Every structure is written in C-alpha cells, then in structure tokens.
Short mmCIF file of C-alpha atoms and ligand atoms in Angstrom, two decimals:
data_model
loop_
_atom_site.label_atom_id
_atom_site.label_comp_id
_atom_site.label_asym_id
_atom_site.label_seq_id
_atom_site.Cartn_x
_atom_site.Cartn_y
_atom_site.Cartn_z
CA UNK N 194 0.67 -12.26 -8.52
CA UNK N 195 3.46 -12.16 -11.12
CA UNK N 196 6.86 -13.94 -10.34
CA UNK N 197 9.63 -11.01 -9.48
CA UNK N 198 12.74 -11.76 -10.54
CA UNK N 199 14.47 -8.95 -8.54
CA UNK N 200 12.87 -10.44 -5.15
CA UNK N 201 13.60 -14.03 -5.83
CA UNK N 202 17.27 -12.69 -5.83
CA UNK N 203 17.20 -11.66 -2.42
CA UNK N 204 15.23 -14.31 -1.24
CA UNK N 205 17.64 -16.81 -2.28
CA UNK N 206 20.70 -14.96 -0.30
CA UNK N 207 17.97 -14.34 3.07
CA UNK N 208 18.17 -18.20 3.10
CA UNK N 209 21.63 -18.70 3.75
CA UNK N 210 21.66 -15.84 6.25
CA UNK N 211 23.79 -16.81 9.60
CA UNK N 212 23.09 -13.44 11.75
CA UNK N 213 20.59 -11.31 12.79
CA UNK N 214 19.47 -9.25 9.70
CA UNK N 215 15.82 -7.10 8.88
CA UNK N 216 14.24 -8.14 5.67
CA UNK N 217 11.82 -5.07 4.31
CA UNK N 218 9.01 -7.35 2.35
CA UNK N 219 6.37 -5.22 0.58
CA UNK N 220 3.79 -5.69 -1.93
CA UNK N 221 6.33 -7.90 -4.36
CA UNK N 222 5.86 -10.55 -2.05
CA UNK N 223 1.82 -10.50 -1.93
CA UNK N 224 0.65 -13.96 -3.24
CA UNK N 225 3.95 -15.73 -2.78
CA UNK N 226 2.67 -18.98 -1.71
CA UNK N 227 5.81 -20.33 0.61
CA UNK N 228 9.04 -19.14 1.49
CA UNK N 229 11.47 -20.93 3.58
CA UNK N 230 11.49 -19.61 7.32
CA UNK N 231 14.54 -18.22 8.22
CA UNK N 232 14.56 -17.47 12.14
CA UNK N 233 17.61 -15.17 11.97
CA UNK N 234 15.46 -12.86 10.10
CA UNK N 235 12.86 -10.12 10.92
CA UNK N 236 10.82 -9.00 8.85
CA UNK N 237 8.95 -5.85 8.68
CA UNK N 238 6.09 -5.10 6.55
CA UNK N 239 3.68 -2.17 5.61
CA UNK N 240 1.26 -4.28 4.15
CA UNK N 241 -1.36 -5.99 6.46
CA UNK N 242 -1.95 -8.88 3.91
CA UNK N 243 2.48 -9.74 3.89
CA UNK N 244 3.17 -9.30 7.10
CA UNK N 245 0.34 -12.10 8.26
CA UNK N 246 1.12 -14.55 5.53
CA UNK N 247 4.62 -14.18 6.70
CA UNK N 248 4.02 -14.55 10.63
CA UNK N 249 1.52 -17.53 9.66
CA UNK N 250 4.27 -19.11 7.77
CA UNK N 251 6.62 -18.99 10.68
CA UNK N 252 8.76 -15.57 10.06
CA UNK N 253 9.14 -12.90 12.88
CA UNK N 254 7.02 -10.51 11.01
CA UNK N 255 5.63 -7.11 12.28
CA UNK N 256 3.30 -5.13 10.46
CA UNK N 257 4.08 -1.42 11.07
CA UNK N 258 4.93 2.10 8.62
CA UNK N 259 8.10 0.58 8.57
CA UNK N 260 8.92 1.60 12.09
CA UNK N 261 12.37 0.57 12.72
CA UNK N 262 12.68 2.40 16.00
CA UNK N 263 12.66 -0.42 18.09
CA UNK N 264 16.28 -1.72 16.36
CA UNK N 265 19.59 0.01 18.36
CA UNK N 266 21.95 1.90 16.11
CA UNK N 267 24.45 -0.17 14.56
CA UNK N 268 23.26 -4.26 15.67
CA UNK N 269 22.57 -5.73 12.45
CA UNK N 270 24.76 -7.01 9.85
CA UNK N 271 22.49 -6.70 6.77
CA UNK N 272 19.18 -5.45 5.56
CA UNK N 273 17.47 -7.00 2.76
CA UNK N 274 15.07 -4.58 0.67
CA UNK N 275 13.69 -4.94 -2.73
CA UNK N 276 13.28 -1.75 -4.02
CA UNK N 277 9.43 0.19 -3.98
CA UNK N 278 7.77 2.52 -5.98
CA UNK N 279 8.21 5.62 -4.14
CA UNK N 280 10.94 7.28 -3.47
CA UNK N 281 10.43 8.90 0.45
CA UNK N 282 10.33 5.27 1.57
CA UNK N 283 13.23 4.25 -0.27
CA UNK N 284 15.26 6.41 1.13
CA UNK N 285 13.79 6.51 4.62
CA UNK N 286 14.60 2.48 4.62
CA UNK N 287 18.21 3.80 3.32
CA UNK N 288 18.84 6.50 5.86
CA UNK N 289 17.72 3.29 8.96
CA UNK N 290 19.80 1.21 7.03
CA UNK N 291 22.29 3.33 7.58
CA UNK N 292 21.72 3.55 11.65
CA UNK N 293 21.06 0.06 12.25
CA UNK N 294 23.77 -1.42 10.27
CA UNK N 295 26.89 -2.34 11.88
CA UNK N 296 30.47 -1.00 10.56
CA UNK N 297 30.84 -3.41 7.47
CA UNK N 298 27.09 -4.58 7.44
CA UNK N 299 25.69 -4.55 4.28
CA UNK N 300 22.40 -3.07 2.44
CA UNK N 301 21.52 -5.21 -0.37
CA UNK N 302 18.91 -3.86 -2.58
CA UNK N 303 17.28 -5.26 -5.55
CA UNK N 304 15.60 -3.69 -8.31
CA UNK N 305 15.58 -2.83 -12.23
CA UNK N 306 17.18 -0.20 -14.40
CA UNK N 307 14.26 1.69 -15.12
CA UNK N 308 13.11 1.45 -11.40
CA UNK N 309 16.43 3.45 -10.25
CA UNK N 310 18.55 1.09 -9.11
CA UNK N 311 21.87 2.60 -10.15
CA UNK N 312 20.82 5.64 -8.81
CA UNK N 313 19.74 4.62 -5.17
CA UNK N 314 22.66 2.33 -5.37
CA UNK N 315 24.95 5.48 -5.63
CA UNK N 316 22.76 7.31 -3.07
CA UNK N 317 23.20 4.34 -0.79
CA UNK N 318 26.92 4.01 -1.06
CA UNK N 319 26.94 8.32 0.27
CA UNK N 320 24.89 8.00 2.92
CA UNK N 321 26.37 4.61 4.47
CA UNK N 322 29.53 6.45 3.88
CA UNK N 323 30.77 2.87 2.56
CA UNK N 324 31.45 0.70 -1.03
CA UNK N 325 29.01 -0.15 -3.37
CA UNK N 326 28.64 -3.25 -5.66
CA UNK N 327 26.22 -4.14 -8.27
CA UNK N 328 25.74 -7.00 -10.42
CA UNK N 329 23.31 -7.40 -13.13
CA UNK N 330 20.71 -10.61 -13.52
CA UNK N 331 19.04 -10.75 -17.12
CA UNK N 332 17.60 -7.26 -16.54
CA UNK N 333 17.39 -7.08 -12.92
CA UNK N 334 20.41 -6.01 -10.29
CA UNK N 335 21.47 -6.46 -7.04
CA UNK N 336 23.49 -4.13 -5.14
CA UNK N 337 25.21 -4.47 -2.19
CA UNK N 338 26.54 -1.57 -0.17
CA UNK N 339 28.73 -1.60 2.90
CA UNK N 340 27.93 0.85 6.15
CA UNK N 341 31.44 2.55 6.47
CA UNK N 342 33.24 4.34 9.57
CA UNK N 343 32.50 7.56 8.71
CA UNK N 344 28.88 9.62 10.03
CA UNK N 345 26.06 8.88 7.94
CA UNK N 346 24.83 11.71 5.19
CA UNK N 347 21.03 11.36 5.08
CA UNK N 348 18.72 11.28 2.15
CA UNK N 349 15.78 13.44 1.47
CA UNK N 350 12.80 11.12 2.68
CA UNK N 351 10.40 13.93 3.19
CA UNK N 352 10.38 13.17 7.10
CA UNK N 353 8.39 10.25 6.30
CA UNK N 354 7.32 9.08 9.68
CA UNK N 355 5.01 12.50 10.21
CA UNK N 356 1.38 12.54 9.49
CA UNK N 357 0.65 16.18 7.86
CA UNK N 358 -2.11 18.10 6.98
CA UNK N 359 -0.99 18.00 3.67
CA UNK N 360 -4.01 18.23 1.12
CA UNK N 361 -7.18 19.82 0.97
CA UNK N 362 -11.07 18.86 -0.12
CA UNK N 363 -13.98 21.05 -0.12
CA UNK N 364 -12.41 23.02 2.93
CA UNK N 365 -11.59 20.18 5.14
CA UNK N 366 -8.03 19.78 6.19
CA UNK N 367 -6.53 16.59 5.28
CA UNK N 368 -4.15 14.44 7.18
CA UNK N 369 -1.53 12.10 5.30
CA UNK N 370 1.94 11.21 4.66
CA UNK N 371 4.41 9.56 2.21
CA UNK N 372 3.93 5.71 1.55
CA UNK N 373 0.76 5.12 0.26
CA UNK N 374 -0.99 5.84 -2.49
CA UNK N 375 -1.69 9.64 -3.95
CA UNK N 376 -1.23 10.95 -0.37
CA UNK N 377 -0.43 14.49 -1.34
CA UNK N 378 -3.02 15.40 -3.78
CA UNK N 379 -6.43 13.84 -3.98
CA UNK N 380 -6.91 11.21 -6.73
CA UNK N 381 -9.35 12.48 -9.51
CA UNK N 382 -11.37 9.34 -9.54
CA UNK N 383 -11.98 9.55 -6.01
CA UNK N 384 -13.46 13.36 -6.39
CA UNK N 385 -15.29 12.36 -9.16
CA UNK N 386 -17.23 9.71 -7.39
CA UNK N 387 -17.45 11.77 -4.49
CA UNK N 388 -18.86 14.52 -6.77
CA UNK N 389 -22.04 12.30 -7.25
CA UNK N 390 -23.22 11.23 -3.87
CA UNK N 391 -25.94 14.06 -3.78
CA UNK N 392 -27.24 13.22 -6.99
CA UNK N 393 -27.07 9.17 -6.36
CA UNK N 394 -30.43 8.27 -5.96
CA UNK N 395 -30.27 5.60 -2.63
CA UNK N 396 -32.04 5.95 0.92
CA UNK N 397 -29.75 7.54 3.92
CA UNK N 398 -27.33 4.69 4.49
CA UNK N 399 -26.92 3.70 7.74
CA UNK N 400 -24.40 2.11 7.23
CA UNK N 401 -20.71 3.04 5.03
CA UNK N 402 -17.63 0.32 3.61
CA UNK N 403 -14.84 2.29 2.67
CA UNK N 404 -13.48 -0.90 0.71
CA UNK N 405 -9.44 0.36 0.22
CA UNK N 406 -10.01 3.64 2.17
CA UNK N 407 -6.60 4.81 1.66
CA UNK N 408 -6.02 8.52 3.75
CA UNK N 409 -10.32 8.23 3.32
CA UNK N 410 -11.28 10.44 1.29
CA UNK N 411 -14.31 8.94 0.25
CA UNK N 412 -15.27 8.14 4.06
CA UNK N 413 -14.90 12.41 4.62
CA UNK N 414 -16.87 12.99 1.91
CA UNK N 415 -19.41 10.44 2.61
CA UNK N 416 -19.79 11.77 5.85
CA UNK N 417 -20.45 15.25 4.83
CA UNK N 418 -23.27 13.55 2.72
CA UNK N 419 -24.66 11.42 5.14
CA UNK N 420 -23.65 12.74 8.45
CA UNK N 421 -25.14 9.76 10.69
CA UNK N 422 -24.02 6.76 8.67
CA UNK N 423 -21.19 4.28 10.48
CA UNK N 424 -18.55 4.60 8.56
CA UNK N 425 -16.25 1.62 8.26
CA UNK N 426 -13.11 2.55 6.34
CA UNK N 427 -10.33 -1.11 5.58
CA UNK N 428 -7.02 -0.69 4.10
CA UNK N 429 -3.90 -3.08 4.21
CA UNK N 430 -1.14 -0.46 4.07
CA UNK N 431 0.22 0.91 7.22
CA UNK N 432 0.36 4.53 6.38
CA UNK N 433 -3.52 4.81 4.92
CA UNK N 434 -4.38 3.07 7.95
CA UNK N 435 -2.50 5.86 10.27
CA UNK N 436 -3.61 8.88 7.94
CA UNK N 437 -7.40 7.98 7.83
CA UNK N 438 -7.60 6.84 11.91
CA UNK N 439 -6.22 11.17 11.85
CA UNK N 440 -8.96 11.84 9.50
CA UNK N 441 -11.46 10.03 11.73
CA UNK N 442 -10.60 11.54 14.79
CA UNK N 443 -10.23 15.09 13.65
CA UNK N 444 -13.57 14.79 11.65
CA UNK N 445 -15.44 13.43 14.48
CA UNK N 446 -16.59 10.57 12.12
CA UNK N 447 -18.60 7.73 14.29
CA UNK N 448 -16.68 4.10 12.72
CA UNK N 449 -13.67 1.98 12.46
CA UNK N 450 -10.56 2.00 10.73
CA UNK N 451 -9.51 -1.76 10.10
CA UNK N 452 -6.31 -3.09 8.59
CA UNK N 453 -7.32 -6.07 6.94
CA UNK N 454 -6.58 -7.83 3.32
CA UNK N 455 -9.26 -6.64 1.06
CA UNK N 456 -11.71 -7.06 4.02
CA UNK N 457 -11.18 -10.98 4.91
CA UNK N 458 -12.21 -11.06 8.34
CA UNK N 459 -15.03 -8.01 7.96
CA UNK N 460 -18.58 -10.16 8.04
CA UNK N 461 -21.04 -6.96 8.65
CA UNK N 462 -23.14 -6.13 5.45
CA UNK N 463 -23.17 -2.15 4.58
CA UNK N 464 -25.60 -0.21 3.11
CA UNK N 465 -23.36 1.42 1.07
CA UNK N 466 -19.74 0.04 -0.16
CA UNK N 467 -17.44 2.95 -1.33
CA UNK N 468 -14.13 1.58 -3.66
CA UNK N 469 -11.70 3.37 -6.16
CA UNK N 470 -10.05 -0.35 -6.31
CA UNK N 471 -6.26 -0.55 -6.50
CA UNK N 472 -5.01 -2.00 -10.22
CA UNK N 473 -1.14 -1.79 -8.90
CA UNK N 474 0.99 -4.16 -7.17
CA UNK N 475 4.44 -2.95 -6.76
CA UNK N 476 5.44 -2.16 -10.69
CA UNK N 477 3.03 -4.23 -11.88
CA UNK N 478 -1.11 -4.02 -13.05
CA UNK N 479 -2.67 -6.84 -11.61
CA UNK N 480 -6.39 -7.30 -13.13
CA UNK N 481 -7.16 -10.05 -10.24
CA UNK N 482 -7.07 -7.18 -7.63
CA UNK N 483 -10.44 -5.41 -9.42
CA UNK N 484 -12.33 -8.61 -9.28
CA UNK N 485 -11.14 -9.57 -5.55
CA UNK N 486 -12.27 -5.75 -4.70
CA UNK N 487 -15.69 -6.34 -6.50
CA UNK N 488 -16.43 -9.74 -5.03
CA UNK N 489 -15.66 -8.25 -1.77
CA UNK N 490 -17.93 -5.15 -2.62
CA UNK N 491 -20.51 -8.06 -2.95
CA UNK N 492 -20.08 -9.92 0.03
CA UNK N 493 -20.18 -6.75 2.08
CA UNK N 494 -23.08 -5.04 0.68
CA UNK N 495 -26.69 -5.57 2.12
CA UNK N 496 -29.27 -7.08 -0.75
CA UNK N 497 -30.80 -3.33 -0.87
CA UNK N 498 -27.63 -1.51 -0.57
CA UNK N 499 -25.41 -0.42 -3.72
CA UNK N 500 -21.62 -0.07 -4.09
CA UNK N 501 -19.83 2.93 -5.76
CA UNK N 502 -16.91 2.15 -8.07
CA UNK N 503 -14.82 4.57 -9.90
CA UNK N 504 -12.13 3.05 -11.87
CA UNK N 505 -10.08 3.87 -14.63
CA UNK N 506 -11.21 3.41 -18.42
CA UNK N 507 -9.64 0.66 -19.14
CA UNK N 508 -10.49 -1.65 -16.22
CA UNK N 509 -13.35 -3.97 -17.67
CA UNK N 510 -15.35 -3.47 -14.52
CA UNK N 511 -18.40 -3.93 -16.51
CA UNK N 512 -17.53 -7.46 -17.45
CA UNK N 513 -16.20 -8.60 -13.98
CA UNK N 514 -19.51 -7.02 -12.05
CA UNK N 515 -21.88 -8.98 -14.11
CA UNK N 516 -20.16 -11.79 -12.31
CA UNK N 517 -21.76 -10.50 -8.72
CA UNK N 518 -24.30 -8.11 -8.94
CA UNK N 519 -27.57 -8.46 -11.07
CA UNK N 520 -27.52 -4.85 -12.10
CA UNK N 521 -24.90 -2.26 -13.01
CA UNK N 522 -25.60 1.82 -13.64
CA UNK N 523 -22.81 3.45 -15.43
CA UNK N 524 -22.81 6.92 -13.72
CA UNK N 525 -20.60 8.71 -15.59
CA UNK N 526 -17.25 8.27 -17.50
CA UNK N 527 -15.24 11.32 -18.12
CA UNK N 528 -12.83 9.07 -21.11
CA UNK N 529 -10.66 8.79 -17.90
CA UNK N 530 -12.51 7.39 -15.55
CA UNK N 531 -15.88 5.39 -15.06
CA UNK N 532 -17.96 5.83 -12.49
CA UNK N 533 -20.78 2.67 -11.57
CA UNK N 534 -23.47 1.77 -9.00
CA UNK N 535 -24.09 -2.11 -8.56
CA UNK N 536 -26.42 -3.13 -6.84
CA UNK N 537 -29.29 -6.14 -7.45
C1 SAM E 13 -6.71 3.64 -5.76
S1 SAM E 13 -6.36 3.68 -4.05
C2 SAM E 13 -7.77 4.50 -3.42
C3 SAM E 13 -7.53 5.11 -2.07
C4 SAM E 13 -8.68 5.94 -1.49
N1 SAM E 13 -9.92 5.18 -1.41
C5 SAM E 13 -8.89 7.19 -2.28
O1 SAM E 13 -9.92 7.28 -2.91
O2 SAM E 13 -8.03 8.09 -2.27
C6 SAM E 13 -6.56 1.98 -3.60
C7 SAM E 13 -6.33 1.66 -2.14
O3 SAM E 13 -6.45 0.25 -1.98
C8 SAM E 13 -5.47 -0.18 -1.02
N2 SAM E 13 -5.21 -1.62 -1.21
C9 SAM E 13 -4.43 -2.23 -2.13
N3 SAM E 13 -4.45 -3.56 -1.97
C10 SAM E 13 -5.27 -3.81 -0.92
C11 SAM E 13 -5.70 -4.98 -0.25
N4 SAM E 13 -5.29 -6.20 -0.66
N5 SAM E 13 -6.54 -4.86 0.80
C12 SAM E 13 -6.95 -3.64 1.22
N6 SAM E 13 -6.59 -2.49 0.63
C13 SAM E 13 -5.76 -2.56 -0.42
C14 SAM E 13 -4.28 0.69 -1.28
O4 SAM E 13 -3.42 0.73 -0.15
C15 SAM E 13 -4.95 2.04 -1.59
O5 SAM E 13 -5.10 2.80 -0.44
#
C-alpha cells in the first residue's frame, strides 16, 4: 500500500500520547508493516484485515462498525482519526467524538484539501462547541479541535448505526447501511454479472464464494439462480459484514458470512467463486488488490468450478488471470465494465 502522509502525521503524535485516547485506524493503515505499540491507546477498526494486524502487533484493537458505545460520555482526552472517504462516518466518528471527549479533549483529524478537511474541520469545531486549529504539511493538514462546555450540535451522519432496507433488486428488499461500499444503490457491475448467471453455461454449483460480498448482492442473486447451493459470502469491512448476515437471514439463504482478509483463513474449495474485486483503498487505486482477489479466486475454486469477475475497463484482469487460471472467457464488456469466467 502507498505511504500516507496525512496518517503518518497522526501516528507520530499517538506515540507520545500520555492518557487514555481512541485511535479510529481504517483502510490507510492496511499494509503498514509496524507501528510502535502504544498501550494508552485503543484502537477501533472497521476493517477485519487492520484491526488483527493491529491486535497481533500488540495494540488494544477491536474490530467493530465503529461501535463506540462501550466508551462513557466525556472519559477520553483525545481521539485520533484520519479522515475517510465517506462522509456519514465522518461525521458519526465526529458527533462520538464529541460525547466521549472530555471538556478540553481534543479531536485531531488528518486529511487533504481536496478530501474536505477545512470543511469537517469547521463542522468539528460546531459540534464540539470548542476551538479549532489547523496546520498545513506539504499538502496535507492536521486539525485539532477542542470539546468545549457548551451541549454538543450534531452532524448529519444519516443515523449510521441502523441497518435499512434501503435498496432494491429484482423485487427483493435489501438490507444495508452507510460505511461500505455503494450501500444505497446497487453497483452496475455487480447487476451486470448477475444479469448472466442464467445464460453461464456451468453445472448447478453446490457450492458459492462470495469473494468481497459486500451487502451480497451477488450471494441474493446467486441464490435465486441456484436455490440449493451453500453460499459462503467473506468481506473485511464491518458494515458489509452486518448488512449481508440481514440479507442472509431474511432471504433464508443456507451459508456463512465470514469476516476475513481477502479470505486468508477460508481453505474449502467452491464450485463457483463470485467477485466484483475492490480497486480502492482509502483515496487511493491499488492494482495489487485485483491480483490478491484473483489469486484468492484461484485458491478457492474447485479444478471444475469457474469464478465470475466483473471489473471495470481499465483493470488488466486479462493479464493478471493468465497468471492463475489456464483459461479465461470474456463474457461481456459494456466499454464500462468487463465481465469474465476463469476457470482451467
Ligand atoms: C466493489 S465492492 C463489491 C461489493 C459486492 N460484492 C457487490 O457486488 O456489491 C468490493 C468489496 O470488497 C471488499 N473488500 C475490500 N478489501 C477487502 C479485503 N482485503 N478482504 C475482503 N474484502 C475486501 C469491500 O469491503 C467491498 O465490499
């Protein structure tokens, strides 16, 4: 993963932290190889992958959809966050910031221009009622905003805790919620791929991956296809994972829901392996993430099985799959997206 410089800024000051504080690490800290344990510190994480690096380095580090419930109102003296993509979960970490922070406890937030720092920093300094400072690194910030005396004034974060039915496919009733990926409308490579399963030519699968399964889409409309497949659906963010154990549940689909780093401890070959492969991490593309998604496609999939990728145009799947499987069908590609079954 790519060095961020906005991170690396907080990192530096969670080191020389003296009392109890709450570090929010996300995605930006994927591949980091080491970072200095700082016991004083816990740290919670909505990625699966983060959360155990951290906890196997040493940190107090919970994986959860960035529950803070468990932290009394006003008993910490700073929270660490580098700022995320979207903005419900930047401002629900603002508004607990805002309850868990003492009087004169500090948010410091991290970010760049064009990722809204300025603006969340003012948004911060309203609803902690307090005083906000930035200062500006080459072309990253940091911001630090003091909880004042006065009631909090919250920030829209679209009651991001609750699971909603808030999306629709082919008449089935979707459960979701902010904090992962596309969770209010489906993603068009998804429906596209989805589209073909009753023209893919394969044998029932006994047998379903759903490698990335985000809310699982592709596991309810792999179900619909092949109603008595297992259907295994892995994810590493917190939110998918709660959306698509709702989806399960309320679909009646037989299989598991596993939170797990691209699949590293899943051994069981499938049939079939389902992926629309992430290409984001945080702000940036990362072109490692399509091969680790493929490899793991490959690992997973039984010798007369297939997988199902959709990705978009640009992503040289073709090049990377030759690398696995012996044999690649391009099933359709829309200038947008590409749709393949590999198989060998
Ligand atoms: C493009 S989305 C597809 C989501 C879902 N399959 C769909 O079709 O709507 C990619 C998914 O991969 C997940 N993801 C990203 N990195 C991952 C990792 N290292 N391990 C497991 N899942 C990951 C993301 O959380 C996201 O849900």
């Amino acid at each position: 993963m790519s060095h961020d410089n906005a991170l690396t800024l907080l990192l530096d000051m969670l080191r020389s932290e003296r009392e109890p504080c709450l570090w929010i690490a996300d995605e930006h800290v994927a591949g980091i190889q080491k970072i200095p344990v700082n016991p004083v510190v816990e740290v919670i994480s909505n990625r699966f992958d983060v959360a155990d690096a951290l906890s196997k380095q040493g940190w107090n580090s919970h994986f959860s959809d960035l529950d803070f419930n468990h932290i009394d109102d006003g008993s910490l003296s700073a929270v660490y966050f580098r700022l995320a993509k979207e903005k419900a979960l930047v401002n629900h970490v603002i508004n607990q910031a805002a309850r868990i922070l003492k009087t004169g406890g500090q948010l410091f937030i991290s970010g760049e221009k064009q990722q809204g720092i300025k603006t969340y920093t003012k948004k911060a300094e309203q609803c902690l009622a307090g005083k906000a400072e930035i200062k500006k690194h080459a072309n990253h910030y940091l911001a630090s905003i003091s909880r004042g005396q006065l009631p909090v004034t919250l920030l829209d974060d679209q009651s991001y805790p609750l699971l909603r039915s808030s999306l629709q496919y082919e008449g089935i009733d979707i459960f979701s919620k902010p904090g992962q990926f596309g969770w209010n409308k489906p993603d068009k490579g998804s429906v596209l791929l989805a589209q073909q399963f009753a023209a893919i030519q394969i044998n029932n699968p006994g047998t379903i991956l759903d490698l990335g399964c985000g809310y699982g889409l592709l596991s309810l409309a792999a179900h619909r296809q092949w109603p008595a497949a297992e259907i295994t659906a892995t994810d590493n963010n917190a939110a998918a994972l709660i959306s698509c154990q709702q989806n399960f549940n309320q679909q009646d689909i037989s299989g598991d829901v596993i939170a797990d780093n691209c699949a590293a401890a899943i051994t069981k070959r499938h049939d079939l392996v389902l992926c629309n492969p992430p290409f984001h991490q945080g702000f940036a593309v990362e072109n490692d993430l399509t091969e680790q998604f493929i490899a793991t496609a490959f690992r997973l999939c039984n010798p007369a099985g297939c997988a199902l990728f959709v990705v978009n145009a640009f992503i040289p799947l073709e090049r990377i799959a030759k690398k696995y499987f012996k044999q690649q069908q391009l099933l359709g590609n829309d200038g947008r997206f590409k749709l393949f079954k590999l198989f060998n």
